[in-house]
Short mmCIF file of C-alpha atoms in Angstrom, two decimals:
data_model
loop_
_atom_site.label_atom_id
_atom_site.label_comp_id
_atom_site.label_asym_id
_atom_site.label_seq_id
_atom_site.Cartn_x
_atom_site.Cartn_y
_atom_site.Cartn_z
CA UNK A 1 -0.10 0.09 0.01
CA UNK A 2 1.32 3.46 -1.11
CA UNK A 3 0.43 6.30 1.43
CA UNK A 4 0.29 9.86 0.22
CA UNK A 5 2.14 12.81 1.86
CA UNK A 6 0.54 14.18 4.88
CA UNK A 7 -0.18 13.29 8.51
CA UNK A 8 -2.17 10.32 9.64
CA UNK A 9 -3.04 9.96 13.16
CA UNK A 10 -3.46 6.35 14.73
CA UNK A 11 -2.68 4.04 17.49
CA UNK A 12 -2.39 0.14 17.84
CA UNK A 13 -2.32 -0.78 14.05
CA UNK A 14 -1.76 -4.49 13.83
CA UNK A 15 -0.28 -5.30 10.47
CA UNK A 16 -1.18 -8.70 8.71
CA UNK A 17 1.40 -11.00 7.27
CA UNK A 18 2.66 -9.73 3.89
CA UNK A 19 1.83 -6.00 4.75
CA UNK A 20 3.77 -3.48 2.64
CA UNK A 21 3.54 0.18 3.64
CA UNK A 22 5.29 2.79 1.58
CA UNK A 23 5.33 6.66 1.83
CA UNK A 24 6.75 9.78 0.25
CA UNK A 25 10.13 10.34 1.94
CA UNK A 26 10.14 12.75 4.70
CA UNK A 27 6.32 13.66 3.95
CA UNK A 28 4.25 10.77 4.92
CA UNK A 29 3.80 10.88 8.73
CA UNK A 30 2.26 8.16 10.92
CA UNK A 31 1.64 9.96 14.37
CA UNK A 32 0.59 8.20 17.50
CA UNK A 33 -2.51 9.26 19.42
CA UNK A 34 -3.06 7.74 22.90
CA UNK A 35 -1.51 4.63 23.93
CA UNK A 36 1.17 2.91 21.76
CA UNK A 37 2.68 1.02 20.03
CA UNK A 38 1.91 2.89 16.85
CA UNK A 39 2.38 -0.08 14.59
CA UNK A 40 2.94 -3.83 15.62
CA UNK A 41 2.85 -7.22 13.96
CA UNK A 42 2.98 -10.79 15.49
CA UNK A 43 3.67 -14.19 13.80
CA UNK A 44 4.27 -12.84 10.31
CA UNK A 45 6.54 -14.25 7.58
CA UNK A 46 7.19 -10.89 6.00
CA UNK A 47 6.39 -7.14 6.74
CA UNK A 48 7.80 -4.18 4.68
CA UNK A 49 7.96 -0.55 5.69
CA UNK A 50 9.51 2.05 3.48
CA UNK A 51 9.95 5.77 3.50
CA UNK A 52 7.72 6.63 6.41
CA UNK A 53 7.89 8.92 9.37
CA UNK A 54 6.75 7.41 12.69
CA UNK A 55 6.10 10.10 15.33
CA UNK A 56 5.34 9.24 18.94
CA UNK A 57 4.91 12.75 20.29
CA UNK A 58 1.04 12.49 20.52
CA UNK A 59 0.95 9.45 22.80
CA UNK A 60 2.54 7.22 25.34
CA UNK A 61 4.17 3.71 24.74
CA UNK A 62 4.34 1.32 27.66
CA UNK A 63 7.73 0.69 29.13
CA UNK A 64 9.72 -2.15 27.31
CA UNK A 65 7.46 -1.59 24.26
CA UNK A 66 8.49 0.23 21.06
CA UNK A 67 6.83 2.78 18.97
CA UNK A 68 7.20 0.04 16.37
CA UNK A 69 6.86 -3.31 18.02
CA UNK A 70 7.33 -6.62 16.12
CA UNK A 71 7.27 -10.30 17.44
CA UNK A 72 8.17 -13.34 15.51
CA UNK A 73 8.46 -11.63 12.19
CA UNK A 74 10.79 -13.79 10.12
CA UNK A 75 11.58 -11.23 7.35
CA UNK A 76 11.05 -7.66 8.56
CA UNK A 77 12.31 -4.98 6.21
CA UNK A 78 12.33 -1.38 7.39
CA UNK A 79 14.14 1.12 5.19
CA UNK A 80 14.35 4.80 4.70
CA UNK A 81 12.09 5.52 7.76
CA UNK A 82 12.26 8.01 10.54
CA UNK A 83 11.26 6.90 14.24
CA UNK A 84 11.12 9.76 16.59
CA UNK A 85 9.81 11.19 19.79
CA UNK A 86 8.97 7.72 21.34
CA UNK A 87 8.40 7.63 25.22
CA UNK A 88 9.90 4.15 25.58
CA UNK A 89 11.85 2.26 22.95
CA UNK A 90 12.01 3.34 19.33
CA UNK A 91 11.94 -0.16 17.87
CA UNK A 92 11.17 -3.39 19.75
CA UNK A 93 12.04 -6.68 17.96
CA UNK A 94 11.44 -10.01 19.58
CA UNK A 95 12.60 -13.02 17.64
CA UNK A 96 12.72 -11.24 14.43
CA UNK A 97 14.93 -11.41 11.33
CA UNK A 98 15.44 -9.22 8.32
CA UNK A 99 16.98 -5.71 7.40
CA UNK A 100 16.84 -2.37 9.21
CA UNK A 101 18.74 0.11 6.92
CA UNK A 102 18.91 3.76 6.06
CA UNK A 103 16.85 4.70 8.98
CA UNK A 104 16.88 7.54 11.53
CA UNK A 105 16.00 7.10 15.22
CA UNK A 106 15.85 10.28 17.40
CA UNK A 107 14.54 11.39 20.71
CA UNK A 108 13.58 8.26 22.34
CA UNK A 109 13.12 7.70 26.05
CA UNK A 110 14.70 4.29 26.22
CA UNK A 111 16.71 2.33 23.61
CA UNK A 112 16.64 3.43 19.99
CA UNK A 113 16.49 -0.21 18.98
CA UNK A 114 16.08 -3.27 21.26
CA UNK A 115 16.28 -6.63 19.64
CA UNK A 116 15.68 -9.84 21.78
CA UNK A 117 16.48 -13.49 20.67
CA UNK A 118 17.03 -12.21 17.16
CA UNK A 119 17.04 -14.21 13.82
CA UNK A 120 20.07 -12.37 12.29
CA UNK A 121 19.02 -8.76 11.72
CA UNK A 122 21.30 -6.72 9.39
CA UNK A 123 21.36 -3.13 10.99
CA UNK A 124 23.02 -1.10 8.18
CA UNK A 125 23.69 2.48 7.66
CA UNK A 126 21.37 3.87 10.35
CA UNK A 127 21.56 7.09 12.38
CA UNK A 128 20.61 6.61 16.03
CA UNK A 129 20.63 9.63 18.35
CA UNK A 130 19.38 11.31 21.40
CA UNK A 131 18.48 8.21 23.20
CA UNK A 132 17.55 8.01 26.90
CA UNK A 133 19.29 4.75 27.91
CA UNK A 134 21.09 2.86 24.90
CA UNK A 135 21.41 3.32 21.30
CA UNK A 136 21.08 -0.34 20.20
CA UNK A 137 20.69 -3.36 22.26
CA UNK A 138 21.07 -7.04 21.16
CA UNK A 139 19.86 -9.25 23.88
CA UNK A 140 19.61 -13.01 24.21
CA UNK A 141 17.58 -14.58 27.03
CA UNK A 142 20.24 -17.43 27.34
CA UNK A 143 23.85 -16.70 27.28
CA UNK A 144 25.72 -17.39 24.11
CA UNK A 145 22.45 -18.04 22.12
CA UNK A 146 23.19 -17.65 18.38
CA UNK A 147 21.79 -14.51 16.98
CA UNK A 148 23.96 -13.59 14.02
CA UNK A 149 23.02 -9.89 13.83
CA UNK A 150 25.37 -7.22 12.27
CA UNK A 151 25.63 -3.48 13.29
CA UNK A 152 27.40 -1.70 10.68
CA UNK A 153 28.12 1.55 8.79
CA UNK A 154 25.94 3.55 11.28
CA UNK A 155 26.29 6.68 13.29
CA UNK A 156 25.25 6.40 16.92
CA UNK A 157 25.54 9.51 19.16
CA UNK A 158 24.36 11.45 22.19
CA UNK A 159 23.17 8.49 24.36
CA UNK A 160 22.20 9.10 27.95
CA UNK A 161 21.66 6.76 30.86
CA UNK A 162 18.38 7.99 32.45
CA UNK A 163 17.87 4.73 34.32
CA UNK A 164 21.12 4.89 36.06
CA UNK A 165 23.03 1.92 37.04
CA UNK A 166 26.69 0.96 36.61
CA UNK A 167 26.72 -0.11 32.89
CA UNK A 168 23.60 -1.48 31.65
CA UNK A 169 22.43 1.88 30.24
CA UNK A 170 24.20 4.70 28.59
CA UNK A 171 25.94 2.53 25.76
CA UNK A 172 26.11 3.18 22.01
CA UNK A 173 25.80 -0.61 21.39
CA UNK A 174 25.02 -3.18 24.13
CA UNK A 175 25.35 -6.89 23.36
CA UNK A 176 23.65 -8.84 26.34
CA UNK A 177 24.45 -12.50 26.08
CA UNK A 178 23.98 -12.92 22.38
CA UNK A 179 26.18 -14.96 20.24
CA UNK A 180 27.99 -14.27 16.91
CA UNK A 181 27.52 -10.52 16.59
CA UNK A 182 29.58 -8.16 14.40
CA UNK A 183 29.75 -4.54 15.29
CA UNK A 184 31.76 -2.97 12.46
CA UNK A 185 32.62 0.35 10.82
CA UNK A 186 30.32 2.59 12.86
CA UNK A 187 30.83 5.96 14.32
CA UNK A 188 29.88 6.03 17.88
CA UNK A 189 30.05 9.27 19.69
CA UNK A 190 29.23 10.96 23.17
CA UNK A 191 27.62 8.21 25.25
CA UNK A 192 27.30 8.37 28.96
CA UNK A 193 29.02 4.98 29.47
CA UNK A 194 30.65 2.99 26.62
CA UNK A 195 30.61 2.92 22.87
CA UNK A 196 30.35 -0.92 22.72
CA UNK A 197 29.64 -3.17 25.76
CA UNK A 198 29.59 -6.96 25.51
CA UNK A 199 28.12 -8.47 28.62
CA UNK A 200 28.24 -12.32 28.40
CA UNK A 201 28.08 -12.29 24.60
CA UNK A 202 29.87 -15.19 22.78
CA UNK A 203 31.85 -14.54 19.61
CA UNK A 204 31.23 -10.81 19.47
CA UNK A 205 33.56 -9.01 16.87
CA UNK A 206 34.02 -5.29 17.24
CA UNK A 207 35.92 -4.19 14.17
CA UNK A 208 36.87 -0.74 12.51
CA UNK A 209 34.75 1.54 14.75
CA UNK A 210 35.54 5.20 15.31
CA UNK A 211 34.58 6.07 18.94
CA UNK A 212 34.84 9.43 20.81
CA UNK A 213 33.50 10.93 24.09
CA UNK A 214 32.65 8.27 26.75
CA UNK A 215 32.58 8.69 30.57
CA UNK A 216 33.41 4.97 31.24
CA UNK A 217 35.74 2.55 29.37
CA UNK A 218 35.01 2.93 25.64
CA UNK A 219 34.79 -0.91 25.02
CA UNK A 220 33.95 -3.84 27.30
CA UNK A 221 33.87 -7.67 27.30
CA UNK A 222 32.73 -8.60 30.64
CA UNK A 223 30.84 -11.05 32.98
CA UNK A 224 31.09 -14.01 30.96
CA UNK A 225 31.99 -12.76 27.54
CA UNK A 226 33.80 -15.45 25.51
CA UNK A 227 36.04 -15.30 22.37
CA UNK A 228 35.81 -11.56 21.96
CA UNK A 229 37.62 -9.67 19.09
CA UNK A 230 38.42 -5.86 19.27
CA UNK A 231 40.28 -4.99 16.12
CA UNK A 232 41.21 -1.79 14.26
CA UNK A 233 39.07 0.47 16.31
CA UNK A 234 39.91 4.06 17.16
CA UNK A 235 39.03 5.38 20.74
CA UNK A 236 39.50 8.97 21.91
CA UNK A 237 38.29 10.95 24.80
CA UNK A 238 37.25 8.11 27.19
CA UNK A 239 37.72 7.24 30.92
CA UNK A 240 39.83 4.12 29.62
CA UNK A 241 40.01 2.22 26.32
CA UNK A 242 39.20 -1.50 25.92
CA UNK A 243 38.67 -3.87 29.01
CA UNK A 244 38.32 -7.66 28.83
CA UNK A 245 37.27 -8.08 32.36
CA UNK A 246 35.77 -10.21 35.12
CA UNK A 247 37.58 -13.63 34.36
CA UNK A 248 36.18 -14.65 37.77
CA UNK A 249 32.74 -14.43 36.30
CA UNK A 250 33.60 -16.47 33.22
CA UNK A 251 35.12 -13.99 30.77
CA UNK A 252 37.56 -15.89 28.66
CA UNK A 253 39.35 -15.49 25.39
CA UNK A 254 40.16 -12.28 23.43
CA UNK A 255 42.02 -10.84 20.48
CA UNK A 256 42.79 -7.15 20.84
CA UNK A 257 44.67 -5.93 17.93
CA UNK A 258 45.39 -2.85 15.71
CA UNK A 259 43.53 -0.46 17.87
CA UNK A 260 44.31 3.12 18.51
CA UNK A 261 43.56 4.62 21.93
CA UNK A 262 44.35 8.27 22.55
CA UNK A 263 43.50 11.11 24.88
CA UNK A 264 42.14 9.33 27.92
CA UNK A 265 40.58 11.45 30.60
CA UNK A 266 39.74 11.15 34.25
CA UNK A 267 35.99 10.37 34.47
CA UNK A 268 34.02 8.61 37.16
CA UNK A 269 30.34 8.19 36.12
CA UNK A 270 29.71 6.40 39.58
CA UNK A 271 31.05 7.76 42.76
CA UNK A 272 31.76 4.28 44.20
CA UNK A 273 34.06 3.41 41.26
CA UNK A 274 37.60 3.75 42.64
CA UNK A 275 41.10 3.22 41.14
CA UNK A 276 40.44 -0.52 41.10
CA UNK A 277 38.37 0.20 37.93
CA UNK A 278 41.68 1.05 36.19
CA UNK A 279 40.80 4.47 34.87
CA UNK A 280 43.18 5.89 32.33
CA UNK A 281 44.22 2.44 31.22
CA UNK A 282 44.67 1.71 27.46
CA UNK A 283 43.93 -2.00 27.45
CA UNK A 284 43.02 -4.36 30.33
CA UNK A 285 42.87 -8.22 29.89
CA UNK A 286 42.75 -11.09 32.36
CA UNK A 287 42.49 -14.55 30.68
CA UNK A 288 43.61 -16.04 27.43
CA UNK A 289 44.12 -12.97 25.48
CA UNK A 290 46.43 -11.69 22.70
CA UNK A 291 47.03 -7.83 22.83
CA UNK A 292 49.10 -7.15 19.64
CA UNK A 293 49.88 -4.24 17.42
CA UNK A 294 47.80 -1.55 19.29
CA UNK A 295 48.90 2.09 19.70
CA UNK A 296 48.20 3.72 22.92
CA UNK A 297 49.05 7.49 23.29
CA UNK A 298 48.58 9.32 26.64
CA UNK A 299 47.82 11.18 28.72
CA UNK A 300 47.16 7.97 30.74
CA UNK A 301 48.06 6.09 33.69
CA UNK A 302 48.72 2.59 32.33
CA UNK A 303 49.14 1.58 28.76
CA UNK A 304 48.31 -2.20 29.05
CA UNK A 305 47.20 -4.04 32.38
CA UNK A 306 47.63 -7.73 32.44
CA UNK A 307 45.38 -8.26 35.44
CA UNK A 308 43.17 -10.78 37.27
CA UNK A 309 44.96 -14.04 37.71
CA UNK A 310 46.98 -13.30 34.61
CA UNK A 311 46.21 -16.44 32.77
CA UNK A 312 47.89 -16.96 29.36
CA UNK A 313 48.23 -13.44 28.29
CA UNK A 314 50.49 -11.90 25.58
CA UNK A 315 51.31 -8.12 25.03
CA UNK A 316 53.42 -8.10 21.84
CA UNK A 317 54.37 -5.47 19.26
CA UNK A 318 52.40 -2.62 20.80
CA UNK A 319 53.37 1.07 20.84
CA UNK A 320 52.95 2.87 24.14
CA UNK A 321 53.58 6.57 24.88
CA UNK A 322 52.65 9.38 27.18
CA UNK A 323 51.53 7.09 30.15
CA UNK A 324 53.02 6.63 33.63
CA UNK A 325 53.49 2.82 33.35
CA UNK A 326 53.73 0.96 30.03
CA UNK A 327 52.76 -2.41 31.03
CA UNK A 328 51.59 -3.57 34.52
CA UNK A 329 51.59 -7.25 35.40
CA UNK A 330 49.53 -8.81 38.22
CA UNK A 331 51.49 -11.00 40.62
CA UNK A 332 50.81 -13.52 43.40
CA UNK A 333 49.98 -17.06 44.24
CA UNK A 334 48.19 -18.58 41.20
CA UNK A 335 49.30 -16.01 38.61
CA UNK A 336 49.80 -17.69 35.21
CA UNK A 337 51.70 -17.31 32.04
CA UNK A 338 52.32 -13.86 30.48
CA UNK A 339 54.64 -12.57 27.67
CA UNK A 340 55.59 -8.95 27.21
CA UNK A 341 57.71 -8.78 24.06
CA UNK A 342 58.75 -6.43 21.28
CA UNK A 343 56.86 -3.48 22.42
CA UNK A 344 57.87 0.08 22.00
CA UNK A 345 57.28 1.86 25.43
CA UNK A 346 57.86 5.52 26.30
CA UNK A 347 56.59 5.82 29.91
CA UNK A 348 57.09 8.41 32.41
CA UNK A 349 57.75 6.16 35.48
CA UNK A 350 58.44 2.63 34.30
CA UNK A 351 58.05 0.58 31.21
CA UNK A 352 57.02 -2.70 32.75
CA UNK A 353 56.22 -3.34 36.37
CA UNK A 354 54.74 -5.81 38.70
CA UNK A 355 51.92 -5.20 40.98
CA UNK A 356 50.25 -6.83 43.95
CA UNK A 357 46.77 -5.81 43.89
CA UNK A 358 46.67 -2.06 43.59
CA UNK A 359 50.32 -1.75 44.98
CA UNK A 360 52.89 -1.29 42.25
CA UNK A 361 56.14 -3.02 42.99
CA UNK A 362 59.47 -1.28 42.65
CA UNK A 363 61.74 -1.94 39.69
CA UNK A 364 61.37 -1.91 35.98
CA UNK A 365 61.23 -5.46 34.61
CA UNK A 366 62.72 -4.61 31.27
CA UNK A 367 65.89 -3.88 33.17
CA UNK A 368 65.93 -6.65 35.69
CA UNK A 369 63.88 -8.66 38.13
CA UNK A 370 61.60 -10.54 35.59
CA UNK A 371 63.34 -13.81 36.45
CA UNK A 372 61.68 -13.67 39.93
CA UNK A 373 58.28 -14.66 38.14
CA UNK A 374 58.87 -17.98 36.52
CA UNK A 375 55.86 -17.81 34.47
CA UNK A 376 56.57 -14.61 33.00
CA UNK A 377 58.53 -13.57 29.92
CA UNK A 378 59.83 -10.01 29.25
CA UNK A 379 62.14 -9.62 26.23
CA UNK A 380 63.12 -7.49 23.32
CA UNK A 381 61.19 -4.40 24.33
CA UNK A 382 62.35 -1.00 23.15
CA UNK A 383 62.20 1.55 26.06
CA UNK A 384 62.89 5.26 26.24
#
């Protein structure tokens, strides 16, 4: 069905299977009146929406619902649309697949897009901005469940965390438990917490994103995240760079390579977050991680922290400058294997040091003392 230019007021329109709605770009406006959602569909094989403006300003959508709300739609295609002024989520997808491309989402109270137990949605070339809690959320109800969605070529900016908390809100892209996700070639700017946060996701690849302006660590793999990849990203103006954390909660396996991290800044979004959060640290990893070929430029406190129980960690061929400490290694009973090799380090206080908890031990291990730690290799680093 082709809709003419103009404004149409409605609420609670339930689309049948096979529905096709097309409008005049920027001029066909469907406006919510009363209680949302504005449009919804359930148990459909195919739904298509193109070149429409969906405006929620005239009504209220219940919490955890979207202005557009779809459940069990196998092939959902939304292209060239504007979703704006939603009181809750902009778009809510439950067990949906398809394409969401060339759309704009703005001025929403909750997440711009929330996809739960997805069927491999391709989110491509969207502009998501001025969101109350998160830009885009990919959520699985069981950790590691295969999703297969891609978030790419999009601009996500100006994301708040109205609901508070210590990380579930305020992120450009949040992956919560989902498996096999790619977040690539996006521009993510000015988020209250992080650019990309992977909480318990499996096989989440974060590649080639340009990120600037965050009060927390710019990128996370945490609380049971497995086999994470952070490659060729650029991070600027954040409280810290990339963290692969919480090995005690099951986080395991990461490749952190080819990233550029510059201009870290002191920022504490929650008052209870103390120095143990490793602010102003370029990269943190704890278990089964390769950290290679990254460039970290201060100001900063630590270039690379090999923390936790320090299990099978390798920091090699990185370039670190303008920080107090180049590489900091956790020590203590149970500390595992670690290699620090072929890095170029220009640090103000020490190139490579050992730590006991938050206490830094004296001596630069590039000069002497590494032999005290039998499972540690420090070699062929260039310092100055």
